XYZ file of C-alpha atoms in Angstrom:
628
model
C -16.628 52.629 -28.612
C -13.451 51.460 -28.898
C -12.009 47.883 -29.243
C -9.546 48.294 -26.429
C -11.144 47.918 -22.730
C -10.082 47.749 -19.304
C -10.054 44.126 -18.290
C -11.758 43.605 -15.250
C -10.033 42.591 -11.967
C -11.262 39.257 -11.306
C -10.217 37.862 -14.626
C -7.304 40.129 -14.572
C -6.240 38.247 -11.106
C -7.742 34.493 -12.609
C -5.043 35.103 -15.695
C -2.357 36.002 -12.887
C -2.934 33.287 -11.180
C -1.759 30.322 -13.979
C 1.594 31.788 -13.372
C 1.620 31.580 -9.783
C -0.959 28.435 -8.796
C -0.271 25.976 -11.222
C -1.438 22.829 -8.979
C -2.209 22.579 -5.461
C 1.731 21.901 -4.277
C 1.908 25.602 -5.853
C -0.790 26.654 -2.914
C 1.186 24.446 -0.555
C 4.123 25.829 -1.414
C 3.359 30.136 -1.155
C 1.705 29.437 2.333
C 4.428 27.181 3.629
C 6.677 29.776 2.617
C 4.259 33.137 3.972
C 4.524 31.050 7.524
C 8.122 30.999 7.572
C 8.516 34.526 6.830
C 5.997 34.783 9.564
C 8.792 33.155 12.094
C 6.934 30.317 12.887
C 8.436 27.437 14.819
C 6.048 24.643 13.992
C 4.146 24.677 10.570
C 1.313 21.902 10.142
C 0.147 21.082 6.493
C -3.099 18.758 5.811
C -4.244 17.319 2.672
C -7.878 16.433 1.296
C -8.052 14.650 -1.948
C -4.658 15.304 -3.022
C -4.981 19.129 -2.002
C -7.881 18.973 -4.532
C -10.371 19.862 -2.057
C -8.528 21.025 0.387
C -5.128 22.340 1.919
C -4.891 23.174 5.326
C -1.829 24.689 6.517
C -1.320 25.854 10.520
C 1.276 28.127 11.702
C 2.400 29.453 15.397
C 3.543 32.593 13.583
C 3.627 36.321 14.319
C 0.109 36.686 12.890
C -1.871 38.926 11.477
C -4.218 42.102 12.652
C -7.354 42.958 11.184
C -6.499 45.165 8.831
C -3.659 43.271 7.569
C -5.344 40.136 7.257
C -7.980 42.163 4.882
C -5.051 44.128 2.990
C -2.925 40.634 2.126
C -5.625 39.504 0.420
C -4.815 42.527 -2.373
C -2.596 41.987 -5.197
C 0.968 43.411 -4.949
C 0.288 43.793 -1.278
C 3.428 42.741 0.482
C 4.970 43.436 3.759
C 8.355 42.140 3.008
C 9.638 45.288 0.377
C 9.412 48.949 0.437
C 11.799 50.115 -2.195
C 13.251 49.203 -5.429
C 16.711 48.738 -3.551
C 15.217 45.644 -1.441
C 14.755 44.081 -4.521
C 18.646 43.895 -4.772
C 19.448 41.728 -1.341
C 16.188 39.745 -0.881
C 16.195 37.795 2.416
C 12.491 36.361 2.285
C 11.107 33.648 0.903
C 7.469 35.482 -0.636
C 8.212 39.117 -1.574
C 5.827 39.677 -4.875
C 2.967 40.073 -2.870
C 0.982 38.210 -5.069
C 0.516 34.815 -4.009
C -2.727 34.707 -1.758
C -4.549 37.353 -4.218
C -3.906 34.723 -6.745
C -4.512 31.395 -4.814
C -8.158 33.492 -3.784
C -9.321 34.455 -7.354
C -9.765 30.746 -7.940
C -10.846 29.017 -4.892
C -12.618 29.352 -1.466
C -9.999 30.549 0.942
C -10.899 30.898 4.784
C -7.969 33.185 6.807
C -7.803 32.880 11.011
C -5.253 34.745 12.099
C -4.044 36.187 15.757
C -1.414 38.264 15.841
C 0.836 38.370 19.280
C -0.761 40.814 21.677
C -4.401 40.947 20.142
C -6.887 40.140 22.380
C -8.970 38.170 19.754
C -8.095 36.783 16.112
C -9.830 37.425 13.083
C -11.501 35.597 10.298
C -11.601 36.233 6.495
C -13.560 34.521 3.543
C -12.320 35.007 0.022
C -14.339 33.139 -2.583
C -13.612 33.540 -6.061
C -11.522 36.878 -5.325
C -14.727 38.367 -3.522
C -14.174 39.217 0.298
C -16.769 39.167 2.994
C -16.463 41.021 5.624
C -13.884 40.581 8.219
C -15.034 39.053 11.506
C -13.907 38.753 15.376
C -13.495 35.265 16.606
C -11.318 33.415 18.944
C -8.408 31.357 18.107
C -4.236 30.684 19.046
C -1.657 33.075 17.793
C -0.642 32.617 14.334
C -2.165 31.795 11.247
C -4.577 28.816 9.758
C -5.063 29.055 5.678
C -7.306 26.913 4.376
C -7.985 26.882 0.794
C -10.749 24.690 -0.635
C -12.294 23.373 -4.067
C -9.313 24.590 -6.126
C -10.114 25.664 -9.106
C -13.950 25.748 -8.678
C -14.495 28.842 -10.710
C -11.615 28.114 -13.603
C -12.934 24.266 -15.204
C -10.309 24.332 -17.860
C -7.988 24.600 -15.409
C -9.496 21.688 -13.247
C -9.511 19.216 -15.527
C -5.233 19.499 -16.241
C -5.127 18.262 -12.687
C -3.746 14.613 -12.429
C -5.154 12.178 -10.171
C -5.445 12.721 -6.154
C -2.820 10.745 -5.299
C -0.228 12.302 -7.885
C -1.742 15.770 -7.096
C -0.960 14.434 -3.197
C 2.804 13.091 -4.188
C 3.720 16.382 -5.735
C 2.560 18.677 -2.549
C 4.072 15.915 -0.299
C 7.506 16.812 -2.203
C 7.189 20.592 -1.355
C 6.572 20.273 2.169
C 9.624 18.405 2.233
C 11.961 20.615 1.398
C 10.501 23.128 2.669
C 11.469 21.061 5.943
C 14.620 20.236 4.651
C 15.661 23.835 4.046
C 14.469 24.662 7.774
C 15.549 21.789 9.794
C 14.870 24.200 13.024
C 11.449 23.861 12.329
C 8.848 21.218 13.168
C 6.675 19.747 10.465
C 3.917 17.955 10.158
C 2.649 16.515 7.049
C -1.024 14.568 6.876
C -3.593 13.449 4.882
C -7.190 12.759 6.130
C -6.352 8.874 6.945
C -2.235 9.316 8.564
C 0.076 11.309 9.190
C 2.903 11.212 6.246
C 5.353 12.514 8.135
C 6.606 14.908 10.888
C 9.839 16.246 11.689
C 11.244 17.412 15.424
C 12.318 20.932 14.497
C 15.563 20.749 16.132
C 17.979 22.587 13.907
C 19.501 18.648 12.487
C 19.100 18.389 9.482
C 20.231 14.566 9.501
C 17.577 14.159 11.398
C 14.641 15.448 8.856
C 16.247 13.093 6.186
C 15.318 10.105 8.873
C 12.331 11.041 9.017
C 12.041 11.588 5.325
C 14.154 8.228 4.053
C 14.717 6.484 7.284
C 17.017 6.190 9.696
C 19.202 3.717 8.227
C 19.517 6.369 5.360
C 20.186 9.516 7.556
C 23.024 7.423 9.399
C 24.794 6.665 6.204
C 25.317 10.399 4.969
C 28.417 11.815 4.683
C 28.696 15.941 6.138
C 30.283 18.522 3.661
C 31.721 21.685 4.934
C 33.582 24.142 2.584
C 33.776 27.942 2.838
C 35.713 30.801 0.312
C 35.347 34.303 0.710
C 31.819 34.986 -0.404
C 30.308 31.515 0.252
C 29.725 29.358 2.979
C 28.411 25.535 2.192
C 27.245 23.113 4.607
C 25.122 19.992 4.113
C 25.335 16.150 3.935
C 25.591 14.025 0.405
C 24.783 10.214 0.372
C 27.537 7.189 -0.413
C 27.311 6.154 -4.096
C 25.512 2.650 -2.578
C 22.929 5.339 -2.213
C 22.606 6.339 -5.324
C 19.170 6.328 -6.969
C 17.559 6.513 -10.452
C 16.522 9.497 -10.684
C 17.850 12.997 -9.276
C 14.587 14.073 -7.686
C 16.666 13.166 -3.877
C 19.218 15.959 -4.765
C 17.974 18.994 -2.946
C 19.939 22.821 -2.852
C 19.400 25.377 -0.887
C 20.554 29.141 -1.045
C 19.641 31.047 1.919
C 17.717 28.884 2.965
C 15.466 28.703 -0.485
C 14.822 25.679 -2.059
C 15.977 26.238 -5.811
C 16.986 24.473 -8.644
C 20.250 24.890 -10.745
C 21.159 22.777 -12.712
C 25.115 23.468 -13.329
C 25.595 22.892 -9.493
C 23.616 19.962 -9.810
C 26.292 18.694 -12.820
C 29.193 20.049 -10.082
C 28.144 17.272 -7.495
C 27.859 14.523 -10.144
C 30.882 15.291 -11.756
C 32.564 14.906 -7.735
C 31.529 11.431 -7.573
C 33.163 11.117 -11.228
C 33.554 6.882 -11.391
C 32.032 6.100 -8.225
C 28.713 6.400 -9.434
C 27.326 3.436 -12.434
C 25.970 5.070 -15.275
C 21.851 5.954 -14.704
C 22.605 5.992 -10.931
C 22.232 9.891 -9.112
C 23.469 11.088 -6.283
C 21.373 11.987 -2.722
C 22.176 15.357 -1.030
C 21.474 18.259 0.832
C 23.390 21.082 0.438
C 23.074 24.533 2.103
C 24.642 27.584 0.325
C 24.980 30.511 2.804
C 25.688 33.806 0.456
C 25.163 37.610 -0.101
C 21.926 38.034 -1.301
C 22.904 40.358 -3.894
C 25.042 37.437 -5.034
C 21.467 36.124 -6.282
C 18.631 36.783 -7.833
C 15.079 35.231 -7.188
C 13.405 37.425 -9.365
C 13.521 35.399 -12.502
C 9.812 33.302 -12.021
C 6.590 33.856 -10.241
C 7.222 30.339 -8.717
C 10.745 31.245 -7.308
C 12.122 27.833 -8.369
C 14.498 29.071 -10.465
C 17.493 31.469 -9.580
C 20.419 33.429 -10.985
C 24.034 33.641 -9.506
C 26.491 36.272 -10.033
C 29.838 34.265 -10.145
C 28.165 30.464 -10.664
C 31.544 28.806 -11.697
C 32.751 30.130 -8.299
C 29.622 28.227 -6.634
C 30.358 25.066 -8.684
C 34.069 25.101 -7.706
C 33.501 25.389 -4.196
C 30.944 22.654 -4.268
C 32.928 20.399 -6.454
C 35.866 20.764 -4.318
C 33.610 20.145 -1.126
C 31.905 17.471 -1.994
C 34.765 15.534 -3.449
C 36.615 15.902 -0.057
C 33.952 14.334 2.193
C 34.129 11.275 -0.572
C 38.424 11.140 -0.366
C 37.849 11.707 3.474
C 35.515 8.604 3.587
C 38.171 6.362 1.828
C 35.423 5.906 -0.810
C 38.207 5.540 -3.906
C 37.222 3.886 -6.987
C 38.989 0.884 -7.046
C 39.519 -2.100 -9.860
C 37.441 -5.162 -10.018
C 39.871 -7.988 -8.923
C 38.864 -11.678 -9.685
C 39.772 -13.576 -6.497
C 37.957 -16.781 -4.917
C 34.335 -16.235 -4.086
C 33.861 -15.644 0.089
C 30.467 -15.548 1.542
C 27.819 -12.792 0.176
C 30.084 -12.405 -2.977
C 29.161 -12.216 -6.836
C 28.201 -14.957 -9.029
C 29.695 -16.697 -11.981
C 27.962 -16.699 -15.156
C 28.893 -20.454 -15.236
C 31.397 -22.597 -12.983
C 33.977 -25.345 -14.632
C 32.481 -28.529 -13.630
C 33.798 -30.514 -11.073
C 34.176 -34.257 -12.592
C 33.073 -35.596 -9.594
C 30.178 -33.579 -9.387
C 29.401 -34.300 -13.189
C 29.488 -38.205 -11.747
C 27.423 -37.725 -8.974
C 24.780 -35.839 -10.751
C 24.507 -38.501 -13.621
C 24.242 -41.071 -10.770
C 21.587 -39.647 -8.768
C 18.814 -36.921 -9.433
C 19.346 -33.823 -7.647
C 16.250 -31.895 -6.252
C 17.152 -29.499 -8.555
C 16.794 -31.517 -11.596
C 12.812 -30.478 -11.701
C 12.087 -29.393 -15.173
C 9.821 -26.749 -13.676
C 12.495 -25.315 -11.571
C 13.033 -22.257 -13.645
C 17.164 -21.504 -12.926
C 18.645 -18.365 -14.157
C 21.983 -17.004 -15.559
C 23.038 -14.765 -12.880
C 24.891 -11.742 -12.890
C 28.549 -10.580 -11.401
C 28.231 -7.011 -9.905
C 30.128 -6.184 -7.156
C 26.630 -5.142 -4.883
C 25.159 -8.753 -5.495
C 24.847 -10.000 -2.052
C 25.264 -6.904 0.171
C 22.329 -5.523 2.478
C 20.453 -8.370 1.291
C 20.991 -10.993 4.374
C 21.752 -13.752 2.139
C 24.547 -15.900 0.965
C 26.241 -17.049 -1.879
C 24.965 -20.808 -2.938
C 27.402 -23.866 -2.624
C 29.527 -24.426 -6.092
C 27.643 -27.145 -6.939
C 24.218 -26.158 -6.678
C 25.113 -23.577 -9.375
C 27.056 -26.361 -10.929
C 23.688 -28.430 -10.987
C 21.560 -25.338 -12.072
C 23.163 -24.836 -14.855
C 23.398 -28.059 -15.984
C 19.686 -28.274 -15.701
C 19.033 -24.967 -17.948
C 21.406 -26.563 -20.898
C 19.023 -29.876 -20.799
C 16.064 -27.993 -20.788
C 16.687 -25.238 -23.344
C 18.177 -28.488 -25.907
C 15.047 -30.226 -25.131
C 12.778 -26.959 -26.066
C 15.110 -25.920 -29.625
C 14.475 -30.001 -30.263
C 10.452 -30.068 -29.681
C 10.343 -26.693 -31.309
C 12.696 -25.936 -34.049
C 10.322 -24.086 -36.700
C 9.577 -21.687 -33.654
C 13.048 -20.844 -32.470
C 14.184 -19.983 -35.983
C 11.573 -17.627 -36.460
C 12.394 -15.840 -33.468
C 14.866 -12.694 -33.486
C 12.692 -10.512 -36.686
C 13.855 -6.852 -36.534
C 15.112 -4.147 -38.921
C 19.053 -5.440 -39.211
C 18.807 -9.355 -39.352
C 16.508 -11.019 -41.257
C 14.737 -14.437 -39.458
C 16.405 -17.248 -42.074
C 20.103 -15.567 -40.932
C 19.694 -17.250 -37.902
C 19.055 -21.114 -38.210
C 17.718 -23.405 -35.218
C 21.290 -24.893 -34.514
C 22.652 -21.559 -34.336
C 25.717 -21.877 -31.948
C 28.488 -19.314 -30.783
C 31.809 -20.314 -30.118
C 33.594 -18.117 -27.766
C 37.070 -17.313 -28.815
C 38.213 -15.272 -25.907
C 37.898 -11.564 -24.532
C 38.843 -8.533 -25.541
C 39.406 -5.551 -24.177
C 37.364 -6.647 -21.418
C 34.082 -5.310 -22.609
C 33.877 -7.254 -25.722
C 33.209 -11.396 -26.178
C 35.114 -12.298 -29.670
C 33.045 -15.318 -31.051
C 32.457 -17.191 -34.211
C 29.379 -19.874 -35.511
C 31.899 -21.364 -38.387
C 31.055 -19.065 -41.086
C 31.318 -15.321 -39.422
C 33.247 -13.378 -36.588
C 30.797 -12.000 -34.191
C 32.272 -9.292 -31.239
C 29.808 -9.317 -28.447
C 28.892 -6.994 -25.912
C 29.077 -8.531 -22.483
C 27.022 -6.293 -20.843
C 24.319 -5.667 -23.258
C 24.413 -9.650 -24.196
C 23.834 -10.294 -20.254
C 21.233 -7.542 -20.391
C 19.227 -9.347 -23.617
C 19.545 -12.524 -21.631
C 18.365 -11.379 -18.066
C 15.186 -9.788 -19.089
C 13.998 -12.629 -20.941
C 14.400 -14.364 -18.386
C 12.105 -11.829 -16.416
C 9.405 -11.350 -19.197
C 9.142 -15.232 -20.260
C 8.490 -15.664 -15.942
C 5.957 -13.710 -16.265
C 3.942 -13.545 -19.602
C 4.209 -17.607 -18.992
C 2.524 -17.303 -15.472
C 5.464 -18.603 -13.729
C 6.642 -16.346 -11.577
C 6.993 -18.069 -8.088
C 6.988 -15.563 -5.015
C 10.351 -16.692 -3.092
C 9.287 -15.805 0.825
C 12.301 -14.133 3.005
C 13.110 -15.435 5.591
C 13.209 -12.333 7.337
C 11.351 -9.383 5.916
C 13.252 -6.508 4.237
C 12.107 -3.542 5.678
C 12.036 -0.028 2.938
C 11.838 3.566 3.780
C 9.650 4.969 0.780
C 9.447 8.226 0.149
C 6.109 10.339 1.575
C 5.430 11.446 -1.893
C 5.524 7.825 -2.861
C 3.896 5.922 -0.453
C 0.381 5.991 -1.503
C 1.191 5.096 -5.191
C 2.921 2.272 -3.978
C 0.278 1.178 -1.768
C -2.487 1.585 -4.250
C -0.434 -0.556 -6.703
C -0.155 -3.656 -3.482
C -2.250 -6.182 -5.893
C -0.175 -5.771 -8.979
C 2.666 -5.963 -7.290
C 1.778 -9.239 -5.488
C 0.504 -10.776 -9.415
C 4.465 -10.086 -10.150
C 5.721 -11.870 -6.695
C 6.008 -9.021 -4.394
C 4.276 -8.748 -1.508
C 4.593 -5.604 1.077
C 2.465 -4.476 3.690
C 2.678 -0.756 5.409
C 5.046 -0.483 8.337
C 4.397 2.763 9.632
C 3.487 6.249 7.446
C 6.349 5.946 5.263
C 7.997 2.304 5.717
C 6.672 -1.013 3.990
C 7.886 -4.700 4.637
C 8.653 -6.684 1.719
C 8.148 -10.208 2.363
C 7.839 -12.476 -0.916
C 10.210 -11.442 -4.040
C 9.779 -12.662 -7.673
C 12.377 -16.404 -7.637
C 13.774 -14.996 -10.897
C 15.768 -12.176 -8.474
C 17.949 -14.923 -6.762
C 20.913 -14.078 -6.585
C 20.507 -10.127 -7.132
C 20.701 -7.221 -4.620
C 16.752 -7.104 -4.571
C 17.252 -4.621 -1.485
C 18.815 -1.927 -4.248
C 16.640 -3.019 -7.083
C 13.021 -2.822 -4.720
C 14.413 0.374 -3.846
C 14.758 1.584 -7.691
C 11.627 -0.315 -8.726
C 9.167 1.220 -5.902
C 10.716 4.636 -7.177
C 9.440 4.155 -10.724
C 6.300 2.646 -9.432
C 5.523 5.998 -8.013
C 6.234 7.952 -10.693
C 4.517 6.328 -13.610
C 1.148 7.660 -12.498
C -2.022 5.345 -11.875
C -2.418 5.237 -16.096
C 0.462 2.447 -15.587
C -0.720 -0.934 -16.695
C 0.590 -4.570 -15.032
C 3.022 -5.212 -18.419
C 4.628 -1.445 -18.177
C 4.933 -2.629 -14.488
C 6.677 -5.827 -15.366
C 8.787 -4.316 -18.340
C 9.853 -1.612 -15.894
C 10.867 -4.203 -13.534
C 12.950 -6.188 -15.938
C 14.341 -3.183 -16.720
C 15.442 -2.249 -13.376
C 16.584 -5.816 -13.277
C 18.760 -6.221 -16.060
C 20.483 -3.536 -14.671
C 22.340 -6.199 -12.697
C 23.928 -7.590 -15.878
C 27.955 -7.870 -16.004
C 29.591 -4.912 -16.267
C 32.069 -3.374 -18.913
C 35.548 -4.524 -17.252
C 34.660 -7.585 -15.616
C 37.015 -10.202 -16.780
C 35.641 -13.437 -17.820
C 36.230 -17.264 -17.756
C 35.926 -19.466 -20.726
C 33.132 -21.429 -19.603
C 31.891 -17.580 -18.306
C 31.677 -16.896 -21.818
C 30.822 -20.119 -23.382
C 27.273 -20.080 -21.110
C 26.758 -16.627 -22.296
C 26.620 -17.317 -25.748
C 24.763 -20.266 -25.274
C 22.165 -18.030 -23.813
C 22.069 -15.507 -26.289
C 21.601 -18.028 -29.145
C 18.453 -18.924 -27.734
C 17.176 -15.320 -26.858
C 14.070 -13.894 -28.835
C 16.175 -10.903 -29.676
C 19.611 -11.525 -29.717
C 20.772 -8.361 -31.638
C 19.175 -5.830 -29.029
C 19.349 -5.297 -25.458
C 16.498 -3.692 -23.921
C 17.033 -0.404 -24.791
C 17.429 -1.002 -28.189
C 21.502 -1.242 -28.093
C 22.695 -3.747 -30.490
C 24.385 -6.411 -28.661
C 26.779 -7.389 -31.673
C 28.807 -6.780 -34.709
C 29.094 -9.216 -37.008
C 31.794 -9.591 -40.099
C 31.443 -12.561 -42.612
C 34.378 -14.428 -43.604
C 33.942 -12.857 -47.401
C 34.617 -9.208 -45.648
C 37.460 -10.182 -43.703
C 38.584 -11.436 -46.998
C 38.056 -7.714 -48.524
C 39.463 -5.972 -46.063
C 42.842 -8.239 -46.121
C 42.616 -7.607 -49.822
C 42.560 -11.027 -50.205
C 39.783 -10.720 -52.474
C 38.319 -7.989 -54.690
C-alpha cells in the first residue's frame, strides 16, 4: 500500500477551518457578513462566554429553502459566483463558499431559516461537520445561526483562546464595523447580562459612532467628501482633541467592506501632519465607493486584507480630502504664544515670588503648609484645563505649593543623605558621580527644547520634555508604591463613553482602579461615571488622560497586574510633561532642575530616553584645543 492516502473530509474541512475560524469574532464575523448578503435590514448578534459557548446571530433576511439550507452547509458551496469572470468585480461580502462548512467541522451549529414565500422554515444540526437530517418547523423569515461549544472537537485549538472577556472584546469590535460599514442597518449587540449596544439603522452613519463612542463624540466629527474619476469618498474623521493612543478607532471601508490598508491609513495621518502630538492617532470613518475590479478581496480567507489597482491614486484623493475638512474647520497649527494666564489655562512649572506673598507666608502658616500635602510640579500643555470643568488655581496657592515642595524635599536630602546619593545606578553614570548636594544651575534655554545648565564643574544640556517626563512619573510611582495616593472627589462627575469592546475589561478591573484613586460606576451599556481621580492629576486634563488610560486598561488583557496598571498610568501621565517649543522662565527652569536633582533616575525618562548630555570642563578644554 502506498504511503500517500486520501485525507478524509472531516479533517480535511478541521485543517480548512484554522484559516477561516481563527476565534469566535471570526464566526461572528462570516455570519454577520452571510446576513448582509442576505439583504437583511436588522441583524441581532448575542454572546455567551465571550462567543466561547455560544454566538447567536438573527437576521430578517431573504432566507433560505430546504434544500439550500442543507447544500450551504457544503464546502465551496456558494450562491454568490458562477464563473471565473465574477471573481474579477466582486460585489459581496462572503463569496468562497467556505465559511459555514468550516465554522461546522468544529462546533455544534443549529440553522432556522424561512425563506420569503415558504409556508414553514426549516431546521438544520451540524455537529462536528456531521448533518442530521433536515426538519420542518415554524419560525419568522430570515435566518437564526447559532453556533455553540467552539472548538469542542479541536482541544489544541481551544486552549489558544484568551479569556471570555477578551474573546468577547474582539467579537464586540467586528460587529462594529460591520455596523459602521452599513449604517442603514439596525444592530444589536448583547451579551447574556446587557445589551452592548444597538444602532437605529437609519442610513447616518454619525449616528452609529454615537452609539458606539457617544454622542458628545459623534457631534464633534468633521464630514469628508472628495470624488475623482474612478473614486468616490465619503465619511467623517475626528478633531485632533480626539485623537487617541492607538489606531484601532480608524476604520475604512471599500464598498462597503471593512478592510485594512495600511498606506491609506499613513495618507490620513500624514493630513493631520502637526496637528496631531507624537503617539496620538487619528478617529475616522471613511467610505471608498469604487469599481470592483479596481480591487481585489481575494488575497486571505479572512477578507481583511485587500489589493488596489492604482493605491497612490486612493491615497491622494484621501490625503487631499481629508486635509480639506481640517483647513475648512480653521483647525491650523498654530505657535505656542506665552501671554498672561486667563481662566482654564496652563500651568507654570514655577511662578516668581511675589515679596509680599514670601512675607505673608513666613508670617502665617498657610493650610497648605501640611507636610503631608503631597504638591506636584505641574505641566504646561496647551489641553491642561479644557473639557475638564475646572480652573486654574490663584498665583499664590502655586506660589505656596511650591514653596512647600522645596522645604520638604531639603528636609528629606538632610535626614537622608547616604540614600539620595545612592540613588540614580544605571549603565552610563555611576552612583558616586552624583553626590547628595548635587545642584543644577540653569543657564538659560536653547533652542527651545534644550535647558543649558551647569553644577560648577560640568555643562549639562537638558531635555525639557524628557526632564519633566523623569520628574512627573516619580511623582506618580512614589504616590503610589508609598500608599499615598489620595482620591480627589469631583465635584461633578465626568461622564466617559467607553468603547463596547472595552467595557467589560474596564469594569472587571473597578477594584484596582479604585486602590489607584479612581472610582467609576456603569452609566448605561457603554458609559461609566468617574467620580474620584488620583490628587497627583491636579492640574492635568484627566478627561483626555482617563480616556487614554481606560483604553490601555482594556487592552492589556486580565494577566495585567496592579503595578503594570500604575506604571501604565504614569505613563499615560507623563505624557502631560512640557513640550519641545515651549519657552521657559528662569525660575521655570530653575524648579526643573531642582526636581531632577532629586529624581531616582535623573539620566532616563520613562522610556528609557536619556534626559541629558553632559561635557566636563576638561573636554571643553580639548575640544577648544586648549589642552592636549
Amino acid at each position: 500500500m502506498g504511503k500517500i492516502q486520501v485525507m478524509p473530509k472531516v479533517m480535511a474541512d478541521q485543517i480548512a477551518a484554522g484559516e477561516v475560524v481563527a476565534r469566535p469574532a471570526s464566526c461572528v464575523k462570516e455570519l454577520v457578513e452571510n446576513s448582509l448578503d442576505a439583504g437583511a435590514t436588522r441583524i441581532e448578534v448575542a454572546l455567551a462566554e465571550g462567543g466561547i459557548a455560544c454566538v447567536t446571530v438573527v437576521d430578517d433576511g431573504e432566507g433560505m429553502s430546504a434544500e439550500d439550507a442543507a447544500l450551504a452547509f457544503h464546502r465551496h458551496a456558494t450562491s454568490k459566483v458562477h464563473e471565473p469572470r465574477d471573481l474579477a468585480r466582486i460585489r459581496t461580502l462572503g463569496f468562497r463558499g467556505e465559511a459555514l462548512a468550516a465554522i461546522a467541522s468544529v462546533a455544534r451549529v443549529r440553522l432556522i431559516t424561512r425563506a420569503r414565500g415558504e409556508e414553514s422554515g426549516v431546521l438544520v444540526r451540524v455537529e462536528g461537520g456531521d448533518m442530521l437530517p433536515p426538519e420542518p418547523i415554524g419560525a419568522p423569515f430570515g435566518t437564526t445561526m447559532e453556533v455553540r461549544d467552539l472548538f469542542f472537537n479541536t482541544p489544541a485549538r481551544l486552549k489558544y483562546l484568551r479569556s471570555a472577556q477578551t474573546e468577547q472584546a474582539r467579537s464586540v469590535e467586528v460587529v462594529q464595523r460591520e455596523s459602521l460599514a452599513h449604517p442603514e442597518v439596525a444592530f444589536v449587540c448583547r451579551t447574556e447580562r446587557q445589551v452592548l449596544f444597538q444602532t437605529p439603522g437609519r442610513g447616518d452613519a454619525r449616528e452609529v459612532w454615537a452609539a458606539l463612542y457617544g454622542v458628545g463624540e459623534a457631534r464633534m466629527l468633521l464630514e469628508v467628501r472628495g470624488a475623482t474619476g474612478d473614486y468616490a469618498l465619503r465619511g467623517y474623521v475626528g478633531r485632533p482633541t480626539q485623537a487617541r493612543s492607538s489606531r484601532q478607532h480608524g476604520y475604512l471601508f471599500i464598498n462597503g467592506r471593512p478592510v485594512r490598508n495600511p498606506a491609506v491609513q499613513q495618507a490620513v495621518e500624514r493630513a493631520y501632519g502637526e496637528r496631531l502630538m507624537v503617539g496620538r492617532y487619528p478617529v475616522y470613518a471613511l467610505y471608498l465607493e469604487m469599481d470592483p475590479a479596481l480591487v481585489d478581496p481575494n488575497v486571505h480567507p479572512q477578507k481583511w486584507e485587500i489589493r488596489l489597482s492604482e493605491e497612490r491614486d486612493v491615497c491622494q484623493l484621501v490625503e487631499s480630502a481629508v486635509r480639506a475638512a481640517l483647513d475648512n474647520a480653521m483647525l491650523t497649527a498654530s505657535p505656542r504664544v506665552r501671554t498672561s494666564a486667563p481662566l482654564g489655562s496652563p500651568v507654570p512649572l514655577n511662578l516668581p515670588e511675589a515679596p509680599e506673598r514670601t512675607r505673608e507666608m513666613q508670617q502665617s502658616p498657610s493650610p497648605a503648609a501640611d507636610p503631608k500635602e503631597r504638591t506636584r510640579v505641574l505641566a504646561r500643555s496647551p489641553s491642561f484645563g479644557q473639557g475638564t470643568g475646572r480652573t486654574a488655581a490663584p498665583r499664590e496657592v502655586w506660589e505656596s505649593a511650591l514653596a512647600v515642595r522645596e522645604s520638604a524635599a531639603a528636609s528629606q536630602l538632610e535626614a537622608e543623605p547616604e540614600a539620595q546619593a545612592g540613588h540614580g545606578e544605571d549603565r552610563h553614570e555611576a552612583p558616586q558621580e552624583r553626590p547628595a548636594d548635587w545642584r543644577l544651575r540653569p543657564i538659560g534655554q536653547a533652542l527651545r527644547m534644550y535647558i543649558l545648565a551647569d553644577d560648577g564643574n560640568d555643562l549639562y544640556i537638558i531635555d525639557q520634555h524628557a526632564a519633566h517626563e523623569r520628574v512627573l512619573y516619580e511623582d506618580l510611582v512614589d504616590a503610589w508604591e508609598q500608599g499615598d495616593i489620595q482620591p480627589m472627589p469631583l465635584l461633578t462627575p465626568l461622564e466617559l463613553s467607553i468603547a463596547p469592546s472595552a467595557f467589560e475589561e474596564v469594569m472587571a478591573r473597578r477594584e484596582e482602579l479604585l486602590a489607584l484613586g479612581i472610582e467609576i460606576d456603569p452609566f448605561g451599556a457603554q458609559t461609566v461615571l468617574v467620580r474620584t481621580i488620583p490628587d497627583s492629576w491636579q492640574g492635568l486634563d484627566y478627561a483626555a488622560l482617563l480616556r487614554d488610560a481606560l483604553d490601555d486598561l482594556a487592552s492589556m488583557g486580565a494577566k495585567a497586574t496592579a503595578p503594570d496598571i500604575m506604571h501604565r498610568l504614569a505613563t499615560r501621565a507623563c505624557k502631560a510633561a512640557i513640550k519641545a517649543h515651549d519657552a521657559l522662565t528662569m525660575p521655570e527652569m530653575e524648579a526643573l532642575c531642582r526636581r531632577l536633582t532629586r529624581a531616582r533616575d535623573p539620566y532616563h525618562c520613562p522610556h528609557g530616553r536619556p534626559v541629558f548630555l553632559r561635557m566636563s570642563e576638561r573636554e571643553l578644554a580639548k575640544s577648544f584645543r586648549r589642552i592636549v
